[in-house]
Every structure is written in structure tokens, then in C-alpha cells.
Amino acid sequence: YRVASRRSPERLAFSFVALFGAAFAISITQVMHAPDIESSRRALILYLGVFMPTFLSLLWFSSFYTGMKRPRFLWGMTFVTVAFLIGHFLSPYGLLARGIQEYATRHLPWGESVVWVRMDPSPWLFPWYAYLFVGLAYCAVGGWQNFIASGRREGRGFLVCIALAFVAGINNMMVDLGRHPGTYISEMCIVAFIVLMTVELAREWRNQEVFYNEVFDAQNDAVFIHDPADGNILRVNETAK
């Protein structure tokens, strides 16, 4: 019962991560291929506006997945996210920029051309990245505790994803500050997280189902599972057969 009750909100939170993550990946392609400065401005607003609920969903999923529940922290981060979102969409260039200093097209080694934008950082840039890295640290601590508690059998993929998120966050901060003439790599991190965690969760949920079936059939007493609506027997254990 405890496994099932934990998995239900875990699955819901992961569904939100996947949903917002897909929208985020699409939005960042618009940033990378914006045809002019105005399109780039709108794409940057959309990009960060979609990323915020993606990251918030990740925090809630991390709490359910790792079992590290800190309601005050999570609701505090939720409040901060909503405040950031409001301020973001009320600003002409979004939360992190006061304007665009440079707009250029760069050619990647594999032949693709992408847009590189140098922003004029706003005073909210460092509070935003502090918020981001605090959230990632929360996920990392919970993931490590879950990894150790499982005997180093579960959560390895989750820790890899959080490590990639740290790398993406540092890269994006350098791009925003104009210190790194590259592009955002957040969409690759989000896609990697969704793919890796889908595989990881499928494996863990399958193992939990196998464990449940083994415990259910190992009982010496006859156990019947009834449909509460009509009383029909849905399943019996080996002893009851």
C-alpha cells in the first residue's frame, strides 16, 4: 500500500515534468532559430516562462521519488516560482534581461546554424540562478540519500540527470553573462532527464510489482482481493487456489 500510494503522486509529478519539458524543448529551438531580434526577445520570454513550471515539477517529483519530503521548502519554492513567473511576463525582456546587446548567427561543427544572443543582465539574474542551484542541490541530496538507502541499487540514473542539470545551469549562466560564446543546452538536459528517468522508473516499478507479487503469494493465509463496487473476486493468492 505504501509503495502504491507513493507511486501515484510520483507518476503525476513525472507526467508534469515530461509535459512541460516537451514544451520547453520546443521553446528553446525557437530561441536557437529566431530570425530577428524581436523574435528572439519573444522566444526568450517563452523559453524561461516554460522552464519555470518544468523546474518546479522536477522539485515535486524529486520529493516523491527520493522520499525526501520537505513541505515548507517545496511550498516556499512554489511561491518563489509563481512570483518569478509574474515578474517575468510583466517585463519586456523577461526576468533575466534588460535588453539584448548582441544578436548573431553561429555555425556549429556539425553544420547547423544557431542564434547566439548576448543579453544585458538584469538584477534578477543572480537571484534566479541561486534559486536554480538551491533547487538542484535539494534534488541531489534527496537523490543521494535514496541511492544509499536502496543499497546503491536505485536512483543512479536520477543522480546522473541532476549532475547534467548542474552542468547545463552553469553553461546557461555563462551564456547569460556573455562569458561563454555558446548556446543554451537546457533542452538536451531536459530530454536526457525524461528519457533516462522513464527507463529508470519503468525498471523500478517493474521490480516493485515483482516484489509485491512474491509477498502476496508467499502468505500462508488465503488472501482475496474484491472489487469494492460489486464484490467480485479480482485476485487470490497461491494459498487460496
Short mmCIF file of the C-alpha atoms (twelve columns), coordinates in Angstrom:
data_MODEL
# 
_entry.id   MODEL 
# 
loop_
_atom_site.group_PDB 
_atom_site.id 
_atom_site.type_symbol 
_atom_site.label_atom_id 
_atom_site.label_alt_id 
_atom_site.label_comp_id 
_atom_site.label_asym_id 
_atom_site.label_seq_id 
_atom_site.Cartn_x 
_atom_site.Cartn_y 
_atom_site.Cartn_z 
_atom_site.pdbx_PDB_model_num 
ATOM 1   C CA . TYR A 1   0.000   0.000   0.000   1 
ATOM 2   C CA . ARG A 2   2.792   2.410   0.876   1 
ATOM 3   C CA . VAL A 3   4.511   1.697   -2.441  1 
ATOM 4   C CA . ALA A 4   1.290   2.283   -4.391  1 
ATOM 5   C CA . SER A 5   0.431   5.481   -2.516  1 
ATOM 6   C CA . ARG A 6   3.933   6.863   -3.109  1 
ATOM 7   C CA . ARG A 7   3.934   5.954   -6.791  1 
ATOM 8   C CA . SER A 8   0.657   7.694   -7.586  1 
ATOM 9   C CA . PRO A 9   1.855   11.288  -6.919  1 
ATOM 10  C CA . GLU A 10  5.288   10.328  -8.219  1 
ATOM 11  C CA . ARG A 11  3.800   9.363   -11.579 1 
ATOM 12  C CA . LEU A 12  1.665   12.505  -11.697 1 
ATOM 13  C CA . ALA A 13  4.644   14.750  -10.953 1 
ATOM 14  C CA . PHE A 14  6.764   12.980  -13.570 1 
ATOM 15  C CA . SER A 15  3.954   13.430  -16.111 1 
ATOM 16  C CA . PHE A 16  4.102   17.197  -15.493 1 
ATOM 17  C CA . VAL A 17  7.893   17.132  -15.884 1 
ATOM 18  C CA . ALA A 18  7.513   15.357  -19.237 1 
ATOM 19  C CA . LEU A 19  4.698   17.661  -20.397 1 
ATOM 20  C CA . PHE A 20  6.405   20.937  -19.512 1 
ATOM 21  C CA . GLY A 21  9.764   19.514  -20.566 1 
ATOM 22  C CA . ALA A 22  8.494   18.806  -24.065 1 
ATOM 23  C CA . ALA A 23  7.111   22.348  -24.319 1 
ATOM 24  C CA . PHE A 24  10.436  23.697  -23.045 1 
ATOM 25  C CA . ALA A 25  12.435  21.765  -25.641 1 
ATOM 26  C CA . ILE A 26  10.235  23.233  -28.367 1 
ATOM 27  C CA . SER A 27  10.553  26.757  -26.979 1 
ATOM 28  C CA . ILE A 28  14.343  26.664  -26.906 1 
ATOM 29  C CA . THR A 29  14.510  25.628  -30.539 1 
ATOM 30  C CA . GLN A 30  12.701  28.891  -31.246 1 
ATOM 31  C CA . VAL A 31  15.421  30.758  -29.351 1 
ATOM 32  C CA . MET A 32  18.132  28.994  -31.357 1 
ATOM 33  C CA . HIS A 33  16.473  29.728  -34.718 1 
ATOM 34  C CA . ALA A 34  14.899  33.154  -34.163 1 
ATOM 35  C CA . PRO A 35  15.089  35.081  -37.482 1 
ATOM 36  C CA . ASP A 36  15.422  38.541  -35.897 1 
ATOM 37  C CA . ILE A 37  15.904  40.337  -32.576 1 
ATOM 38  C CA . GLU A 38  12.194  40.767  -31.884 1 
ATOM 39  C CA . SER A 39  11.535  37.087  -32.473 1 
ATOM 40  C CA . SER A 40  14.478  36.309  -30.223 1 
ATOM 41  C CA . ARG A 41  13.045  38.515  -27.471 1 
ATOM 42  C CA . ARG A 42  9.675   36.753  -27.592 1 
ATOM 43  C CA . ALA A 43  11.333  33.334  -27.735 1 
ATOM 44  C CA . LEU A 44  13.489  34.098  -24.679 1 
ATOM 45  C CA . ILE A 45  10.403  35.108  -22.693 1 
ATOM 46  C CA . LEU A 46  8.624   31.911  -23.717 1 
ATOM 47  C CA . TYR A 47  11.719  29.798  -23.018 1 
ATOM 48  C CA . LEU A 48  12.131  30.892  -19.417 1 
ATOM 49  C CA . GLY A 49  8.372   31.070  -18.851 1 
ATOM 50  C CA . VAL A 50  8.040   27.381  -19.737 1 
ATOM 51  C CA . PHE A 51  11.185  26.380  -17.885 1 
ATOM 52  C CA . MET A 52  9.899   27.649  -14.521 1 
ATOM 53  C CA . PRO A 53  6.967   25.190  -14.203 1 
ATOM 54  C CA . THR A 54  9.234   22.464  -15.617 1 
ATOM 55  C CA . PHE A 55  11.737  23.028  -12.835 1 
ATOM 56  C CA . LEU A 56  9.017   23.276  -10.177 1 
ATOM 57  C CA . SER A 57  7.565   19.956  -11.365 1 
ATOM 58  C CA . LEU A 58  11.050  18.467  -11.110 1 
ATOM 59  C CA . LEU A 59  11.311  19.561  -7.464  1 
ATOM 60  C CA . TRP A 60  7.995   17.950  -6.545  1 
ATOM 61  C CA . PHE A 61  8.855   14.790  -8.485  1 
ATOM 62  C CA . SER A 62  12.210  14.622  -6.720  1 
ATOM 63  C CA . SER A 63  10.458  14.803  -3.363  1 
ATOM 64  C CA . PHE A 64  8.152   11.892  -4.168  1 
ATOM 65  C CA . TYR A 65  10.842  9.859   -5.921  1 
ATOM 66  C CA . THR A 66  13.534  10.172  -3.268  1 
ATOM 67  C CA . GLY A 67  11.209  10.255  -0.251  1 
ATOM 68  C CA . MET A 68  12.879  13.473  0.945   1 
ATOM 69  C CA . LYS A 69  9.739   15.426  1.807   1 
ATOM 70  C CA . ARG A 70  10.228  18.982  2.973   1 
ATOM 71  C CA . PRO A 71  6.776   20.587  2.578   1 
ATOM 72  C CA . ARG A 72  7.870   24.024  3.752   1 
ATOM 73  C CA . PHE A 73  10.770  24.069  1.310   1 
ATOM 74  C CA . LEU A 74  8.629   22.837  -1.595  1 
ATOM 75  C CA . TRP A 75  5.800   25.280  -0.965  1 
ATOM 76  C CA . GLY A 76  8.342   28.057  -0.482  1 
ATOM 77  C CA . MET A 77  9.903   27.228  -3.854  1 
ATOM 78  C CA . THR A 78  6.417   27.102  -5.360  1 
ATOM 79  C CA . PHE A 79  5.680   30.601  -4.062  1 
ATOM 80  C CA . VAL A 80  9.017   31.901  -5.382  1 
ATOM 81  C CA . THR A 81  8.359   30.292  -8.781  1 
ATOM 82  C CA . VAL A 82  4.949   31.946  -9.083  1 
ATOM 83  C CA . ALA A 83  6.451   35.310  -8.081  1 
ATOM 84  C CA . PHE A 84  9.222   34.872  -10.672 1 
ATOM 85  C CA . LEU A 85  6.662   33.949  -13.329 1 
ATOM 86  C CA . ILE A 86  4.570   37.043  -12.676 1 
ATOM 87  C CA . GLY A 87  7.599   39.319  -12.774 1 
ATOM 88  C CA . HIS A 88  8.918   37.527  -15.843 1 
ATOM 89  C CA . PHE A 89  5.843   38.043  -18.003 1 
ATOM 90  C CA . LEU A 90  5.463   41.653  -16.853 1 
ATOM 91  C CA . SER A 91  8.981   42.501  -18.053 1 
ATOM 92  C CA . PRO A 92  9.569   43.367  -21.740 1 
ATOM 93  C CA . TYR A 93  12.635  41.104  -21.921 1 
ATOM 94  C CA . GLY A 94  11.741  38.644  -19.209 1 
ATOM 95  C CA . LEU A 95  13.133  38.198  -15.737 1 
ATOM 96  C CA . LEU A 96  16.826  37.868  -16.582 1 
ATOM 97  C CA . ALA A 97  17.454  40.656  -19.098 1 
ATOM 98  C CA . ARG A 98  17.011  44.385  -19.508 1 
ATOM 99  C CA . GLY A 99  17.738  44.238  -23.199 1 
ATOM 100 C CA . ILE A 100 19.647  42.454  -25.960 1 
ATOM 101 C CA . GLN A 101 23.201  43.654  -26.584 1 
ATOM 102 C CA . GLU A 102 24.156  41.358  -29.427 1 
ATOM 103 C CA . TYR A 103 22.360  39.093  -31.857 1 
ATOM 104 C CA . ALA A 104 24.438  36.836  -34.121 1 
ATOM 105 C CA . THR A 105 24.285  33.575  -36.029 1 
ATOM 106 C CA . ARG A 106 26.903  30.956  -35.248 1 
ATOM 107 C CA . HIS A 107 27.744  27.771  -37.127 1 
ATOM 108 C CA . LEU A 108 28.119  24.577  -35.114 1 
ATOM 109 C CA . PRO A 109 30.733  21.921  -36.013 1 
ATOM 110 C CA . TRP A 110 28.087  19.568  -37.399 1 
ATOM 111 C CA . GLY A 111 26.794  22.175  -39.845 1 
ATOM 112 C CA . GLU A 112 23.789  23.617  -38.020 1 
ATOM 113 C CA . SER A 113 23.395  27.380  -37.691 1 
ATOM 114 C CA . VAL A 114 22.027  28.692  -34.395 1 
ATOM 115 C CA . VAL A 115 21.369  32.082  -32.902 1 
ATOM 116 C CA . TRP A 116 23.628  33.455  -30.200 1 
ATOM 117 C CA . VAL A 117 22.159  36.249  -28.114 1 
ATOM 118 C CA . ARG A 118 24.074  38.358  -25.640 1 
ATOM 119 C CA . MET A 119 21.732  39.895  -23.107 1 
ATOM 120 C CA . ASP A 120 22.073  42.880  -20.840 1 
ATOM 121 C CA . PRO A 121 21.677  41.052  -17.488 1 
ATOM 122 C CA . SER A 122 19.012  42.259  -15.109 1 
ATOM 123 C CA . PRO A 123 19.466  42.479  -11.307 1 
ATOM 124 C CA . TRP A 124 17.402  39.279  -11.057 1 
ATOM 125 C CA . LEU A 125 19.977  37.144  -12.837 1 
ATOM 126 C CA . PHE A 126 21.911  36.068  -9.751  1 
ATOM 127 C CA . PRO A 127 18.837  35.539  -7.515  1 
ATOM 128 C CA . TRP A 128 17.398  33.372  -10.295 1 
ATOM 129 C CA . TYR A 129 20.473  31.174  -10.552 1 
ATOM 130 C CA . ALA A 130 20.698  30.987  -6.759  1 
ATOM 131 C CA . TYR A 131 17.100  29.703  -6.796  1 
ATOM 132 C CA . LEU A 132 18.009  27.219  -9.545  1 
ATOM 133 C CA . PHE A 133 21.093  25.789  -7.837  1 
ATOM 134 C CA . VAL A 134 19.387  25.597  -4.430  1 
ATOM 135 C CA . GLY A 135 16.637  23.511  -6.042  1 
ATOM 136 C CA . LEU A 136 19.165  21.272  -7.784  1 
ATOM 137 C CA . ALA A 137 21.062  20.833  -4.515  1 
ATOM 138 C CA . TYR A 138 17.803  19.722  -2.869  1 
ATOM 139 C CA . CYS A 139 17.318  17.142  -5.631  1 
ATOM 140 C CA . ALA A 140 20.939  15.986  -5.346  1 
ATOM 141 C CA . VAL A 141 20.762  15.487  -1.572  1 
ATOM 142 C CA . GLY A 142 17.482  13.575  -1.831  1 
ATOM 143 C CA . GLY A 143 18.798  11.501  -4.718  1 
ATOM 144 C CA . TRP A 144 21.979  10.590  -2.846  1 
ATOM 145 C CA . GLN A 145 20.062  9.620   0.307   1 
ATOM 146 C CA . ASN A 146 17.730  7.441   -1.770  1 
ATOM 147 C CA . PHE A 147 20.702  5.872   -3.570  1 
ATOM 148 C CA . ILE A 148 22.398  4.970   -0.270  1 
ATOM 149 C CA . ALA A 149 19.152  3.775   1.378   1 
ATOM 150 C CA . SER A 150 18.485  1.398   -1.535  1 
ATOM 151 C CA . GLY A 151 21.881  -0.220  -1.134  1 
ATOM 152 C CA . ARG A 152 23.178  1.654   -4.197  1 
ATOM 153 C CA . ARG A 153 20.688  -0.232  -6.389  1 
ATOM 154 C CA . GLU A 154 18.215  2.553   -7.245  1 
ATOM 155 C CA . GLY A 155 18.497  6.176   -8.237  1 
ATOM 156 C CA . ARG A 156 21.760  6.103   -10.172 1 
ATOM 157 C CA . GLY A 157 20.076  7.478   -13.293 1 
ATOM 158 C CA . PHE A 158 18.434  10.237  -11.257 1 
ATOM 159 C CA . LEU A 159 21.814  11.365  -9.893  1 
ATOM 160 C CA . VAL A 160 23.284  11.390  -13.399 1 
ATOM 161 C CA . CYS A 161 20.390  13.594  -14.547 1 
ATOM 162 C CA . ILE A 162 20.902  16.067  -11.691 1 
ATOM 163 C CA . ALA A 163 24.634  16.223  -12.475 1 
ATOM 164 C CA . LEU A 164 23.777  17.058  -16.096 1 
ATOM 165 C CA . ALA A 165 21.368  19.730  -14.849 1 
ATOM 166 C CA . PHE A 166 24.174  21.380  -12.847 1 
ATOM 167 C CA . VAL A 167 26.372  21.430  -15.970 1 
ATOM 168 C CA . ALA A 168 23.529  22.906  -18.044 1 
ATOM 169 C CA . GLY A 169 22.823  25.529  -15.376 1 
ATOM 170 C CA . ILE A 170 26.458  26.676  -15.251 1 
ATOM 171 C CA . ASN A 171 26.619  26.783  -19.059 1 
ATOM 172 C CA . ASN A 172 23.432  28.840  -19.300 1 
ATOM 173 C CA . MET A 173 24.628  31.269  -16.636 1 
ATOM 174 C CA . MET A 174 27.863  31.848  -18.561 1 
ATOM 175 C CA . VAL A 175 25.864  32.437  -21.750 1 
ATOM 176 C CA . ASP A 176 23.564  34.894  -19.978 1 
ATOM 177 C CA . LEU A 177 26.582  36.777  -18.604 1 
ATOM 178 C CA . GLY A 178 28.207  36.879  -22.044 1 
ATOM 179 C CA . ARG A 179 31.208  34.933  -20.736 1 
ATOM 180 C CA . HIS A 180 30.669  31.893  -22.945 1 
ATOM 181 C CA . PRO A 181 30.045  32.300  -26.714 1 
ATOM 182 C CA . GLY A 182 27.863  29.221  -26.874 1 
ATOM 183 C CA . THR A 183 24.212  28.376  -26.711 1 
ATOM 184 C CA . TYR A 184 21.795  27.061  -24.127 1 
ATOM 185 C CA . ILE A 185 21.917  23.304  -23.578 1 
ATOM 186 C CA . SER A 186 18.924  23.064  -21.252 1 
ATOM 187 C CA . GLU A 187 16.747  21.310  -23.811 1 
ATOM 188 C CA . MET A 188 19.283  18.489  -24.158 1 
ATOM 189 C CA . CYS A 189 19.380  18.126  -20.379 1 
ATOM 190 C CA . ILE A 190 15.572  18.013  -20.133 1 
ATOM 191 C CA . VAL A 191 15.286  15.426  -22.919 1 
ATOM 192 C CA . ALA A 192 18.037  13.330  -21.299 1 
ATOM 193 C CA . PHE A 193 16.246  13.543  -17.947 1 
ATOM 194 C CA . ILE A 194 12.916  12.420  -19.401 1 
ATOM 195 C CA . VAL A 195 14.477  9.519   -21.332 1 
ATOM 196 C CA . LEU A 196 16.741  8.299   -18.526 1 
ATOM 197 C CA . MET A 197 14.085  8.618   -15.828 1 
ATOM 198 C CA . THR A 198 11.475  6.872   -17.977 1 
ATOM 199 C CA . VAL A 199 13.821  3.880   -18.232 1 
ATOM 200 C CA . GLU A 200 14.751  4.099   -14.551 1 
ATOM 201 C CA . LEU A 201 11.153  4.364   -13.323 1 
ATOM 202 C CA . ALA A 202 9.961   1.540   -15.575 1 
ATOM 203 C CA . ARG A 203 12.651  -0.727  -14.156 1 
ATOM 204 C CA . GLU A 204 11.970  0.243   -10.535 1 
ATOM 205 C CA . TRP A 205 8.190   -0.038  -10.859 1 
ATOM 206 C CA . ARG A 206 8.569   -3.452  -12.505 1 
ATOM 207 C CA . ASN A 207 10.808  -4.612  -9.649  1 
ATOM 208 C CA . GLN A 208 8.267   -3.329  -7.115  1 
ATOM 209 C CA . GLU A 209 5.473   -5.223  -8.856  1 
ATOM 210 C CA . VAL A 210 7.537   -8.414  -8.781  1 
ATOM 211 C CA . PHE A 211 8.278   -7.906  -5.082  1 
ATOM 212 C CA . TYR A 212 4.587   -7.288  -4.327  1 
ATOM 213 C CA . ASN A 213 3.561   -10.441 -6.186  1 
ATOM 214 C CA . GLU A 214 6.123   -12.507 -4.328  1 
ATOM 215 C CA . VAL A 215 4.954   -11.217 -0.939  1 
ATOM 216 C CA . PHE A 216 1.298   -11.652 -1.902  1 
ATOM 217 C CA . ASP A 217 1.749   -15.278 -2.952  1 
ATOM 218 C CA . ALA A 218 4.032   -16.136 -0.020  1 
ATOM 219 C CA . GLN A 219 1.269   -15.646 2.583   1 
ATOM 220 C CA . ASN A 220 0.212   -18.819 4.414   1 
ATOM 221 C CA . ASP A 221 -3.331  -17.490 4.781   1 
ATOM 222 C CA . ALA A 222 -5.780  -17.283 1.908   1 
ATOM 223 C CA . VAL A 223 -5.969  -13.719 0.621   1 
ATOM 224 C CA . PHE A 224 -8.788  -12.463 -1.619  1 
ATOM 225 C CA . ILE A 225 -8.944  -9.088  -3.372  1 
ATOM 226 C CA . HIS A 226 -12.516 -7.943  -4.019  1 
ATOM 227 C CA . ASP A 227 -13.961 -5.239  -6.232  1 
ATOM 228 C CA . PRO A 228 -15.479 -2.761  -3.726  1 
ATOM 229 C CA . ALA A 229 -18.241 -1.877  -6.186  1 
ATOM 230 C CA . ASP A 230 -19.773 -5.290  -6.862  1 
ATOM 231 C CA . GLY A 231 -17.870 -7.655  -4.554  1 
ATOM 232 C CA . ASN A 232 -16.435 -9.746  -7.372  1 
ATOM 233 C CA . ILE A 233 -13.150 -11.506 -6.605  1 
ATOM 234 C CA . LEU A 234 -10.361 -9.902  -8.604  1 
ATOM 235 C CA . ARG A 235 -7.405  -11.928 -7.402  1 
ATOM 236 C CA . VAL A 236 -6.411  -14.609 -4.940  1 
ATOM 237 C CA . ASN A 237 -3.019  -15.733 -3.715  1 
ATOM 238 C CA . GLU A 238 -1.489  -19.162 -4.184  1 
ATOM 239 C CA . THR A 239 -2.774  -20.420 -0.823  1 
ATOM 240 C CA . ALA A 240 -6.373  -19.645 -1.788  1 
ATOM 241 C CA . LYS A 241 -6.213  -21.518 -5.087  1 
# 
